Coordinates of C-alpha atoms in Angstrom, one line a residue:
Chain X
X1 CA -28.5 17.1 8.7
X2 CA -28.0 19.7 11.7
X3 CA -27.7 23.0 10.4
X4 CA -23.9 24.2 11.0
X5 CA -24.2 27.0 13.3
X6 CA -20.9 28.9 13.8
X7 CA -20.4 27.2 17.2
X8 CA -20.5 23.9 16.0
X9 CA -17.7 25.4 13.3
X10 CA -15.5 26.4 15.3
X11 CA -15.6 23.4 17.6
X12 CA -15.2 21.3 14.6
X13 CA -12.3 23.9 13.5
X14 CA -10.7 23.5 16.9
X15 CA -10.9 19.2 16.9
X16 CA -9.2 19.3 13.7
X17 CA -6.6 22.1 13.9
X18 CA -6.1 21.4 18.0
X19 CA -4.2 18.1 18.2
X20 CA -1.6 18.9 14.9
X21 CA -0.8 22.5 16.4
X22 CA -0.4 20.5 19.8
X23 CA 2.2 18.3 18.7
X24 CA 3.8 20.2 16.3
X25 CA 4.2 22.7 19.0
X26 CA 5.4 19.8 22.0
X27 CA 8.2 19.3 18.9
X28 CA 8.9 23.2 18.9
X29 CA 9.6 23.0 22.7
X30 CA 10.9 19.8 23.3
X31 CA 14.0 20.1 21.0
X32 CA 14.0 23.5 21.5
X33 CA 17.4 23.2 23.7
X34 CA 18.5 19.7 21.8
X35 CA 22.2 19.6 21.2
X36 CA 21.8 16.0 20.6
X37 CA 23.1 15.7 16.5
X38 CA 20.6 13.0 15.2
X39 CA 17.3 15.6 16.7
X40 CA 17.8 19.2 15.9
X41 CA 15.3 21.7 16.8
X42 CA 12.5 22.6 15.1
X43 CA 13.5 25.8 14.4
X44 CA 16.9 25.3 12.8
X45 CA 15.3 22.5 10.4
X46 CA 13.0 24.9 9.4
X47 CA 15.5 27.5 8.7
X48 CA 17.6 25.0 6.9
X49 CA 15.1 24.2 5.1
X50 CA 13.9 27.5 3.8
X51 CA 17.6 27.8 2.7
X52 CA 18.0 24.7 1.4
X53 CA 15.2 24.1 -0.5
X54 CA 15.4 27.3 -2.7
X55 CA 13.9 28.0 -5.8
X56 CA 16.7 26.4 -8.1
X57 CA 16.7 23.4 -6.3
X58 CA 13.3 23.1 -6.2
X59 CA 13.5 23.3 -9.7
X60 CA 16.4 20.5 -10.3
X61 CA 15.2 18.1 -7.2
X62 CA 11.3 18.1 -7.0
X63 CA 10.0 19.1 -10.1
X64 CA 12.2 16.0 -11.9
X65 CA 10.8 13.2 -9.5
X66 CA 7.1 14.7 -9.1
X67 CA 7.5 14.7 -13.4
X68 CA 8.8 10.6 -13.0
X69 CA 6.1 10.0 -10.7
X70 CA 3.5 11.7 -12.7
X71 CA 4.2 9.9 -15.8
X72 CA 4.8 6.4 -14.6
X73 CA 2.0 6.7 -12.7
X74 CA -0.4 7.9 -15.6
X75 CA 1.1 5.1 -17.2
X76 CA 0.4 2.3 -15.1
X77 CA -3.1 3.6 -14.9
X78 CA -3.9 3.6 -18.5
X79 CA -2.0 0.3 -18.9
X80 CA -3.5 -1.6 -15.7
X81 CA -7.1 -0.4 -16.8
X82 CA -7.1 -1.1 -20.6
X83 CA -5.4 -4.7 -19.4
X84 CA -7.8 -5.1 -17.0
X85 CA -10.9 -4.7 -19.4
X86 CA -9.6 -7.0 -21.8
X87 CA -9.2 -9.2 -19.0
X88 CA -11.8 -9.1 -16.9
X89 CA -14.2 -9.4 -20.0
X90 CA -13.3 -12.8 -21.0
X91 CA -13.5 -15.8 -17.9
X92 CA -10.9 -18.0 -19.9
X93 CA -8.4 -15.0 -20.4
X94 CA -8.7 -14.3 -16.7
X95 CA -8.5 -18.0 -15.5
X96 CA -5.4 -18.6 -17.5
X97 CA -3.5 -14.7 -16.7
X98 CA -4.7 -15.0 -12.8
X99 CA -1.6 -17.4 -11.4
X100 CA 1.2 -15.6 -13.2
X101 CA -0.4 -12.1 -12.1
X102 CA -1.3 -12.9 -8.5
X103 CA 2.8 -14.0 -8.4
X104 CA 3.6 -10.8 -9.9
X105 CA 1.9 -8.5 -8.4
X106 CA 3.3 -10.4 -5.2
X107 CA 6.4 -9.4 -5.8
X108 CA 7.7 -6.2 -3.7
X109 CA 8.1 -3.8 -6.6
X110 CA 11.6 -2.2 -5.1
X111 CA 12.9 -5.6 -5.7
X112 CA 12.3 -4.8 -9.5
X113 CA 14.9 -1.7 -9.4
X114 CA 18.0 -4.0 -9.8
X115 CA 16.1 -5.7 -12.5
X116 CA 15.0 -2.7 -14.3
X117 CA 18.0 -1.0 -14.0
X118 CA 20.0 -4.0 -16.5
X119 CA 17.3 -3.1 -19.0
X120 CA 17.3 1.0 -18.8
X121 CA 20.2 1.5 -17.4
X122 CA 20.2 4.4 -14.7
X123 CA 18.2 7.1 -16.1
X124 CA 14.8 8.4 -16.0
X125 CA 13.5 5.8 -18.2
X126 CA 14.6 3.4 -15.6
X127 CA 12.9 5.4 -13.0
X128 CA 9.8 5.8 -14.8
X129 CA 9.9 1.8 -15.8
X130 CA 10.0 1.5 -11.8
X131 CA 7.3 3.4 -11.1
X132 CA 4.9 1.7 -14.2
X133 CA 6.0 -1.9 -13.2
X134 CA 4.7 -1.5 -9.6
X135 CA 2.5 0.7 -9.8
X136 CA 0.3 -1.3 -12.5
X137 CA -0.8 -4.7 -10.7
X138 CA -3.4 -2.5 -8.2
X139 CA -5.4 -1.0 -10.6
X140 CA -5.1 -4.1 -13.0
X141 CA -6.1 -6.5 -10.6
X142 CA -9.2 -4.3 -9.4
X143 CA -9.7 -3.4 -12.5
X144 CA -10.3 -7.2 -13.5
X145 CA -12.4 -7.9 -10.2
X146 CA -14.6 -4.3 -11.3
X147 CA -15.7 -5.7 -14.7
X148 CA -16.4 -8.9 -13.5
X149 CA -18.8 -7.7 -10.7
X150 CA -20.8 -5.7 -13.4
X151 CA -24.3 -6.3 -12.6
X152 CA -25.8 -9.0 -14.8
X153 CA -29.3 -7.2 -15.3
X154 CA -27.3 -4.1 -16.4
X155 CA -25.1 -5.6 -18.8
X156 CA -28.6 -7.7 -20.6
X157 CA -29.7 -4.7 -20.5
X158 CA -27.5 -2.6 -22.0
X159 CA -27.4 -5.6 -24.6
X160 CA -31.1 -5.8 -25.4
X161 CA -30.8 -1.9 -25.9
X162 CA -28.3 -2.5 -28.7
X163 CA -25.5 -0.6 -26.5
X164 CA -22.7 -1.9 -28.0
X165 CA -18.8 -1.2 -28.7
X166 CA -17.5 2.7 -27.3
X167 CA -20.9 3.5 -26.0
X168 CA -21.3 0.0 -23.5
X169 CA -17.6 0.4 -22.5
X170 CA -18.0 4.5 -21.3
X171 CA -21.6 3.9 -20.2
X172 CA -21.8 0.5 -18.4
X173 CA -18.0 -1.1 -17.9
X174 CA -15.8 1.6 -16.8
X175 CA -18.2 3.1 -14.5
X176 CA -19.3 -0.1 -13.1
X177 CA -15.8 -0.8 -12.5
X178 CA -14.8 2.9 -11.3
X179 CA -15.0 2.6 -7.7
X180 CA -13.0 -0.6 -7.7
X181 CA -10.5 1.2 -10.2
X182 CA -10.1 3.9 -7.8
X183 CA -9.5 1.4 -5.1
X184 CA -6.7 0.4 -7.5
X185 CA -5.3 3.7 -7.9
X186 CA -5.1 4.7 -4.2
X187 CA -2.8 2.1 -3.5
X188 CA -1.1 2.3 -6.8
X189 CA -0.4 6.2 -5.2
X190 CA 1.3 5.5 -2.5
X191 CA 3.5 2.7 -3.9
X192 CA 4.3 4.7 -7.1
X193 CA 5.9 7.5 -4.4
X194 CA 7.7 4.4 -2.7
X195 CA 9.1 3.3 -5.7
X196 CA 10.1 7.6 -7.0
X197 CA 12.2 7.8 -3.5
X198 CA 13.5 4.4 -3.9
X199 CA 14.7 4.4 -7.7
X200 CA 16.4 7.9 -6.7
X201 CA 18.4 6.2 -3.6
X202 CA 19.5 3.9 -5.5
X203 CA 21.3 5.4 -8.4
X204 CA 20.5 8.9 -9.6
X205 CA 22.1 12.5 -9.9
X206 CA 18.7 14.4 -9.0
X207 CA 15.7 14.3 -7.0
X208 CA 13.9 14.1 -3.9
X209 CA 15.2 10.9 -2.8
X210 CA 18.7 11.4 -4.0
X211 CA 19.2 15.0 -1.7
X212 CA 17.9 13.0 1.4
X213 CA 20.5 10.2 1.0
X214 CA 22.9 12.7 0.1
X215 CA 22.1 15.1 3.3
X216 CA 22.0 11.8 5.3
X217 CA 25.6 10.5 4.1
X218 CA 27.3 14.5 4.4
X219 CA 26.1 14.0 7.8
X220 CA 23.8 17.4 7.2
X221 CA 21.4 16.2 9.2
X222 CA 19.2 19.2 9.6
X223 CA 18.8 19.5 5.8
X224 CA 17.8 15.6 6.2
X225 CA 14.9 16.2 8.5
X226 CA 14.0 19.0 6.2
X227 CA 13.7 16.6 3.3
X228 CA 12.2 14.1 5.3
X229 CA 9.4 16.8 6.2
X230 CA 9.1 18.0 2.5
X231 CA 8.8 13.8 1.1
X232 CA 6.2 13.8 3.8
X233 CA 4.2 17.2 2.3
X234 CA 4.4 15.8 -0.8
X235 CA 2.6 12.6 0.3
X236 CA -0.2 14.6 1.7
X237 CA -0.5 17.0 -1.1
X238 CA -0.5 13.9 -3.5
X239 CA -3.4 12.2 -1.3
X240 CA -5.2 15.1 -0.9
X241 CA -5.7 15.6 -5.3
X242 CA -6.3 12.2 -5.5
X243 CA -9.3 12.7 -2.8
X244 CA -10.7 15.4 -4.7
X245 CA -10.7 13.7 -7.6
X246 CA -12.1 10.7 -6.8
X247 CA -14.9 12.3 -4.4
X248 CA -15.4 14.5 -8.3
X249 CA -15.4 11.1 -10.1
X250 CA -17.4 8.9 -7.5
X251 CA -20.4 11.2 -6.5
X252 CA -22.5 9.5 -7.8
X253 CA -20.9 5.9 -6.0
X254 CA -20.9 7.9 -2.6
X255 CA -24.1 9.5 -3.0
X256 CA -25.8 5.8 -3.8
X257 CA -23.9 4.1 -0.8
X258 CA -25.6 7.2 1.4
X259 CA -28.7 6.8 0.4
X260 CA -28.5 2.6 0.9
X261 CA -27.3 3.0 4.2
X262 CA -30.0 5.4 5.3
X263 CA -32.4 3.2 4.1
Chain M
X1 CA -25.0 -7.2 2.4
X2 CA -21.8 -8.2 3.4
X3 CA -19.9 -5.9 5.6
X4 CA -16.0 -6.3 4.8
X5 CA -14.7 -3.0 4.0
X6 CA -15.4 -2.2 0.3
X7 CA -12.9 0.3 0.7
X8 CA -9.8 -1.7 0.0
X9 CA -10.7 -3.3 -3.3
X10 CA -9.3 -6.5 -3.0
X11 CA -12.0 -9.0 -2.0
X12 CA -11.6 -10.9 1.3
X13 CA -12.5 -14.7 0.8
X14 CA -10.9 -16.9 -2.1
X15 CA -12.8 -17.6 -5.0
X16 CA -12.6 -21.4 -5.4
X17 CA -11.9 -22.0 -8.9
X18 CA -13.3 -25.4 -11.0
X19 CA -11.3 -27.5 -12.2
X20 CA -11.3 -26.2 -15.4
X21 CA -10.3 -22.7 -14.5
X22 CA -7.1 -24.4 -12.0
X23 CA -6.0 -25.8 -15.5
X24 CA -6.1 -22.9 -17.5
X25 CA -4.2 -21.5 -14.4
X26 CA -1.2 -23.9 -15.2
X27 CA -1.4 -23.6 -18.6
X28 CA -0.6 -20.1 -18.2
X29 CA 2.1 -20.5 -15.4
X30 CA 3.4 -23.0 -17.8
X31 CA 3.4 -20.3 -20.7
X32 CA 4.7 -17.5 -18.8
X33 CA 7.4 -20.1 -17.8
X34 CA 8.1 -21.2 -21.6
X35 CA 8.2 -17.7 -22.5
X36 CA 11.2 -16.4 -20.2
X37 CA 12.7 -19.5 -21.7
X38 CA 12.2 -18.6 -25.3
X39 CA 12.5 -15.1 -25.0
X40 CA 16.7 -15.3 -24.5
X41 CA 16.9 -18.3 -26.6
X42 CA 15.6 -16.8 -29.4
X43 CA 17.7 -13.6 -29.3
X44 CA 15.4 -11.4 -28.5
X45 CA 16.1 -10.3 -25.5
X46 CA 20.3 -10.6 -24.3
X47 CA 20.5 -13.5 -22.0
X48 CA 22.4 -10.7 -20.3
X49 CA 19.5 -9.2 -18.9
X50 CA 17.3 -11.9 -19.0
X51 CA 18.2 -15.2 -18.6
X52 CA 15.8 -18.5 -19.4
X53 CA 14.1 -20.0 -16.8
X54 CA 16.6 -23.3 -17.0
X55 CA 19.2 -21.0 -15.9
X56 CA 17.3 -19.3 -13.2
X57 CA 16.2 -22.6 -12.0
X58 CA 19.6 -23.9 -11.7
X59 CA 21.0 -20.5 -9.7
X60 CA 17.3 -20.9 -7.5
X61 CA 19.0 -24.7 -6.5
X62 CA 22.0 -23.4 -5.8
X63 CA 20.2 -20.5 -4.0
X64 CA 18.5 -23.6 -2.3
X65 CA 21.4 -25.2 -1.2
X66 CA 23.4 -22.2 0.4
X67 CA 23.0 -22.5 4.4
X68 CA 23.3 -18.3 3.9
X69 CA 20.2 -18.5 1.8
X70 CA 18.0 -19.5 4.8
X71 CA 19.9 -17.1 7.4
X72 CA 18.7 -14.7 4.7
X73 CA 15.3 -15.7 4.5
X74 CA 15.3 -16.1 8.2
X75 CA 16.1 -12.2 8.8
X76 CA 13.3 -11.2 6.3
X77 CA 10.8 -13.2 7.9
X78 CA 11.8 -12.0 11.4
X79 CA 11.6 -8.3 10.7
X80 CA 8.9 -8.9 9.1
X81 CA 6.4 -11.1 11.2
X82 CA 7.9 -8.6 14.4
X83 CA 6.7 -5.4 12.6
X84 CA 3.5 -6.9 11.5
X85 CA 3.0 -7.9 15.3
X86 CA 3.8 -4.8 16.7
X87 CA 2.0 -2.3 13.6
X88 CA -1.2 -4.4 14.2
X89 CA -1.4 -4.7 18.0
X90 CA -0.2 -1.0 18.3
X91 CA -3.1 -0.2 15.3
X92 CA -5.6 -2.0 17.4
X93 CA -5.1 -0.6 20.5
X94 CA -4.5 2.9 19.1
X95 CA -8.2 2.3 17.0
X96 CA -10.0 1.1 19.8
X97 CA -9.0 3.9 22.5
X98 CA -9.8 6.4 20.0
X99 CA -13.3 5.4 19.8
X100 CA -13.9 4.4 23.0
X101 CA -12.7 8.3 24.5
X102 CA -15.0 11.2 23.5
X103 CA -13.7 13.6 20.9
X104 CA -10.9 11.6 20.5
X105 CA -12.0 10.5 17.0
X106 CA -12.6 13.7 15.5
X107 CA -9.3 15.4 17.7
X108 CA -7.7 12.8 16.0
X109 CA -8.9 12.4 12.3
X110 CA -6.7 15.3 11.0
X111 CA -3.3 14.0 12.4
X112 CA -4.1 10.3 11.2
X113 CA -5.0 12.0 8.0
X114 CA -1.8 13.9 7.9
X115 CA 0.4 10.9 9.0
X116 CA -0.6 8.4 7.2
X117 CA -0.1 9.4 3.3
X118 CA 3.8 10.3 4.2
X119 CA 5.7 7.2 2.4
X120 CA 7.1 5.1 4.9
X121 CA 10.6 5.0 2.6
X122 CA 11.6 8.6 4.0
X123 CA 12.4 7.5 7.0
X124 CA 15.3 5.9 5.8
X125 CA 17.8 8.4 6.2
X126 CA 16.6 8.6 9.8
X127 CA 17.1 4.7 10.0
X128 CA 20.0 4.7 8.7
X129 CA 21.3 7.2 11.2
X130 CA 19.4 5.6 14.8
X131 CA 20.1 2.1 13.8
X132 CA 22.5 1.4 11.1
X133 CA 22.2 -1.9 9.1
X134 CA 20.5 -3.5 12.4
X135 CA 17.1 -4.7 12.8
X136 CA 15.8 -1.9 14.2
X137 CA 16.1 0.1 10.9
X138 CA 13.8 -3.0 9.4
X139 CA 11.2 -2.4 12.1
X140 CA 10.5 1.3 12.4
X141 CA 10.0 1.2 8.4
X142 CA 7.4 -1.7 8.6
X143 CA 5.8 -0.8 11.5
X144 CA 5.5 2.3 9.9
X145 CA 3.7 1.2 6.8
X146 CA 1.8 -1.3 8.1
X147 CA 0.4 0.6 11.5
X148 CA -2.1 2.7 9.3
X149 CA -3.1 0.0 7.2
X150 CA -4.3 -1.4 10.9
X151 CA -6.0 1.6 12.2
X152 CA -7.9 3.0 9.3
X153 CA -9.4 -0.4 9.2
X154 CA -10.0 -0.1 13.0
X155 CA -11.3 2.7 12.7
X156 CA -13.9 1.8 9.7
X157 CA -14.9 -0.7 11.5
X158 CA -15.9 0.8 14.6
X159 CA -17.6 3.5 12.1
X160 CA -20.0 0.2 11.2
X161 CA -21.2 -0.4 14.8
X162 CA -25.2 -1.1 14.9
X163 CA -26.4 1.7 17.4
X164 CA -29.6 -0.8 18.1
X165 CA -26.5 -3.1 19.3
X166 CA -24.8 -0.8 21.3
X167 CA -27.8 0.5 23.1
X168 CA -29.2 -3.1 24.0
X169 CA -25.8 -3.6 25.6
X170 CA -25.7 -0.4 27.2
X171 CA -29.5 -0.9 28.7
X172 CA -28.5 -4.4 29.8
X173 CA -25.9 -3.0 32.2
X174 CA -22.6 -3.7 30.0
X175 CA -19.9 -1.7 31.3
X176 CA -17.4 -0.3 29.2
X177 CA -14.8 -3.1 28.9
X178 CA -17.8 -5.9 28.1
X179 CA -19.1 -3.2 25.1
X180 CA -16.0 -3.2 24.1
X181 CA -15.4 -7.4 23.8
X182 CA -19.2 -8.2 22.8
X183 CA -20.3 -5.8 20.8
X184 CA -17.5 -3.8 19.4
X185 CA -14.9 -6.3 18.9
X186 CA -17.4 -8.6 16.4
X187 CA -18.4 -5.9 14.4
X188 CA -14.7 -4.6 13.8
X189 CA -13.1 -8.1 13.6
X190 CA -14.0 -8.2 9.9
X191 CA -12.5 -5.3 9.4
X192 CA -9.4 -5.4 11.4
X193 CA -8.7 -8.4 9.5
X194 CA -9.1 -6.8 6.2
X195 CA -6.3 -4.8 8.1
X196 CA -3.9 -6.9 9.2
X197 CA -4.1 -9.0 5.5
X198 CA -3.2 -5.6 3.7
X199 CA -0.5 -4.6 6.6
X200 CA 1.0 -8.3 6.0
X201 CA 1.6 -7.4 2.3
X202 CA 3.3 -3.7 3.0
X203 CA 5.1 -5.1 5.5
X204 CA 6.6 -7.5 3.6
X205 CA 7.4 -4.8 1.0
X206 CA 8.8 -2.4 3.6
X207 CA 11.1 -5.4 4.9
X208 CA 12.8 -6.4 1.8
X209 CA 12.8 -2.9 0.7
X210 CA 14.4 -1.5 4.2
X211 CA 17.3 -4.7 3.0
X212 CA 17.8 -3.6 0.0
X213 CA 18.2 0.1 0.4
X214 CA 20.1 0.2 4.1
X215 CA 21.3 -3.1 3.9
X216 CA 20.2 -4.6 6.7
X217 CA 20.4 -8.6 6.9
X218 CA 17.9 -10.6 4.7
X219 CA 16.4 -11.2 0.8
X220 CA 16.9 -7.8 0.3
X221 CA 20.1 -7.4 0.6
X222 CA 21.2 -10.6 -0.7
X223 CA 19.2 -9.6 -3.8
X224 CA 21.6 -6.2 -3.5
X225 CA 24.6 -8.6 -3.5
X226 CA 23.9 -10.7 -6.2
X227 CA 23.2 -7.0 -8.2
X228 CA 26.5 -5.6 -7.2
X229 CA 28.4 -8.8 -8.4
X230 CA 26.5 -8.9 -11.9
X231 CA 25.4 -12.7 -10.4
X232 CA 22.1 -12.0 -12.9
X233 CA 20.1 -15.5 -12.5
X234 CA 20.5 -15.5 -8.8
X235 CA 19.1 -12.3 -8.8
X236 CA 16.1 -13.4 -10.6
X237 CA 15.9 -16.5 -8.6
X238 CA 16.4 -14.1 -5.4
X239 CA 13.2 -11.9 -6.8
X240 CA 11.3 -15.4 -7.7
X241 CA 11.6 -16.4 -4.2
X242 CA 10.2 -12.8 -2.7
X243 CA 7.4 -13.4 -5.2
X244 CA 6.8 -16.6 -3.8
X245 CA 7.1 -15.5 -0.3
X246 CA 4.5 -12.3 -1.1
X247 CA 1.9 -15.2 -2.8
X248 CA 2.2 -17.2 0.2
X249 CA 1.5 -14.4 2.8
X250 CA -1.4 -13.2 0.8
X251 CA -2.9 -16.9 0.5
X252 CA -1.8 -17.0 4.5
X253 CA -3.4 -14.3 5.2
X254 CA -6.9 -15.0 3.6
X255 CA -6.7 -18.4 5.2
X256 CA -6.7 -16.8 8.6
X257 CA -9.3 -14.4 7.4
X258 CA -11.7 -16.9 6.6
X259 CA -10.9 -18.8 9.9
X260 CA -11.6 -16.2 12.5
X261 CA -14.6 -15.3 10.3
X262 CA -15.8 -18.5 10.0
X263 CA -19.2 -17.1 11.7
X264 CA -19.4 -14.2 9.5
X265 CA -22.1 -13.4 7.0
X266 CA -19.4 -12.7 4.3
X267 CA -17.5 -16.0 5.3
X268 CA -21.1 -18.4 5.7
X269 CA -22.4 -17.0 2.2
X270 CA -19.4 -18.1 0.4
X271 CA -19.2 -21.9 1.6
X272 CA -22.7 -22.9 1.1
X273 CA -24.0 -20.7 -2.3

């Protein structure tokens, strides 16, 4: 590795912050004049959207879909990776479950919202339902393909050490599986925040999704764009934890993968 | 080593199942199948909510026989197979003259970074607004979605270019554009592919989901219909036939896979074990 002198840092500074400020100031100046109603300038949806997006309504909008998303989302993990052992671990079980799950997980989960919604009704169990019911066949389905890739020398040999039971699942399956798991998860991520905008168009009294359809049909279309702006932050800040977490969680992965490819 | 993108999970080539496993397969489409039957027949779930297959198969034929049905299905596809063609041509073109331009890629990096996690779905108030319930308001949703799945893998790919490769090429006189079809195009084609079979899948979600929400022409909408008017087998049968549509692509998609990469290491090492 080169050393990072403090040229080389601020070169690397200015690649990375130079194109975003470029563009977000071309937006700045381009619309600065617009009078056109569907493309307000930057400036007032910024303003709108400081007033809009107050504290309170932070409070009643965000908080209640980030809390759906959260929780379906945990959810669907911990259901699509205990399935997915119990699967994975037995050929037959898999051979049998793999049709009817490749044709479920084949449907487009927004499609499930009129479905779920005869079952729970329009409330934040339906919601949450949503989210778990799409959100589950990624990390199940790579869950199943990560515990039956385990390495056969490992697994005899976690065997012929007597590693049984809790112990051979923490040690040798999960983490076998983990990087495939997180594959699982990252697109779980970004359909779970589909299906937390959708649900919330579709019938609800709070929430992210709902004040963007409801700026959009009051024809307060500054408020939109700010909404629009704020779904998009939220998608970022989302990807960005689930980076960190999976860069904490798969050092070791990356750090073998490294050392491979130098080899 | 094979060299498709281990990045995305979901392995590339089919498995090709024994016979045994293909009947255990059945067995369990068969049971799933004799369990949505049972399930309302025995009470416990309302046959409100969820009807028995027989029912749903008979609202899935007359599904069948509705010339509105097709148009329906017709629409989906169209939006569908047009914003897969323009997200993956658009992707490719976007991926390739970001490598091939100096300091483009890391210029770049942070704005595809930024872009690319912001759900596709929040553009629909902007849809709705530009474009109404017309096409249009399908195709800037899936092209969207399915434009990133395209690049990122462009962009892997490119990451996996041999430098001995590239610098036998180079010393051999290659000019840019030659680089660019014999040397960088095989080593990203695996990739891209990876690319365009995930982009086929959003894109197929976007679609129906861009129906169902504005209510532009298609599944999606007809689905919406058949909610609105309590028509509750139909809308299963409607959500079996997406299903379907979503298997189909996906087994589509892996067939092409495995056909432009019939040369490839990953493709070779799976036909003859």
């Amino acid at each position: 590795m080169k050393r990072l002198t403090l040229r080389t840092a601020a070169l690397r500074l200015l690649l990375a912050a130079g194109l975003p400020v470029l563009l977000a100031t071309v937006w700045w100046f381009a619309s600065a004049g617009s009078t056109d109603v569907y493309w307000p300038p930057l400036s007032t949806i910024l303003e709108t959207g400081r007033e809009v997006w107050t504290a309170e309504r932070i409070a009643a909008d965000v908080v209640p879909s980030v809390t759906r998303l959260l929780l379906g989302y945990t959810g669907a993990a911990v259901l699509g990776v205990a399935l997915g052992i119990v699967i994975g671990s037995f050929p037959r079980v898999r051979a049998t479950t793999e049709p009817v799950l490749e044709f479920l997980r084949a449907v487009p989960p927004p499609v499930l919202v009129p479905v779920i919604m005869l079952f729970a009704g329009i409330g934040d169990t339906m919601k949450i339902v949503v989210i778990v019911s799409g959100c589950v066949w990624p990390v199940l389905l790579n869950t199943v393909e990560g515990v039956r890739a385990i390495d056969s020398v490992l697994s005899d040999t976690a065997r012929s050490y007597g590693i049984e039971g809790r112990a051979r699942l923490g040690h040798l399956v999960l983490r076998s599986a983990s990087p495939q798991i997180f594959a699982g998860l990252r697109q779980a991520l970004s359909i779970g925040v589909i299906l937390m905008v959708i649900s919330e168009m579709f019938a609800a009294s709070n929430g992210l999704g709902f004040a963007v359809v409801q700026f959009q049909r009051s024809f307060a279309i500054p408020g939109m764009w700010s909404g629009i702006l704020l779904l998009g932050l939220l998608g970022v800040l989302l990807a960005l934890v689930f980076q960190t977490v999976e860069r904490r969680a798969l050092a070791w992965y990356h750090g073998l993968r490294r050392s491979r490819r130098a080899s | 080593m094979t060299r498709t993108a281990v990045k995305t999970g979901t392995p590339g080539g089919a498995r090709r199942p024994g016979p045994g496993n293909a009947l255990l397969g059945l067995a369990g489409l068969g049971g799933f199948l004799a369990l949505v039957e049972a399930l309302p027949r025995l009470g416990l779930v309302s046959p409100d909510y969820l009807p028995p297959t027989s029912t749903i198969a008979a609202a899935l034929a007359r599904e069948v026989s509705d010339v509105a049905f097709w148009t329906a299905l017709g629409d989906t596809l169209t939006g569908w197979a047009l914003g897969l063609l323009i997200a993956t041509v658009a992707g490719i073109a976007a991926g390739v003259l970001i490598t091939v331009v100096p300091y483009l890629r890391e210029a770049t990096a942070s704005t595809v970074e930024f872009l690319r996690p912001i759900p596709s779905v929040a553009l629909i108030p902007l849809a709705v607004l530009l474009f109404g319930t017309d096409l249009r308001s399908t195709l800037l949703l899936v092209v969207y979605a399915a434009f990133w799945q395209v690049l990122v893998q462009v962009l892997y790919g490119v990451q996996d270019l041999d430098p001995v490769a590239e610098e036998t090429a180079r010393s051999y006189g290659l000019g840019t554009w030659a680089r660019i079809r014999h040397v960088l195009w095989p080593t990203a084609l695996p990739y891209v592919m990876t690319g365009v079979r995930l982009a086929a899948a959003v894109a197929l979600v976007l679609a129906i989901t861009a129906e169902l929400i504005i209510g532009t022409p298609g599944l999606g909408s007809r689905i919406a219909v058949a909610q609105t008017s309590h028509a509750v087998p139909d809308m299963y049968a409607l959500v079996a036939v997406t299903g379907l549509i979503g298997v189909l692509i996906n087994l589509g998609a892996r067939a092409v896979e495995r056909r432009s990469l019939a040369w490839h290491q990953s493709v070779r090492g799976e036909v003859t074990p």
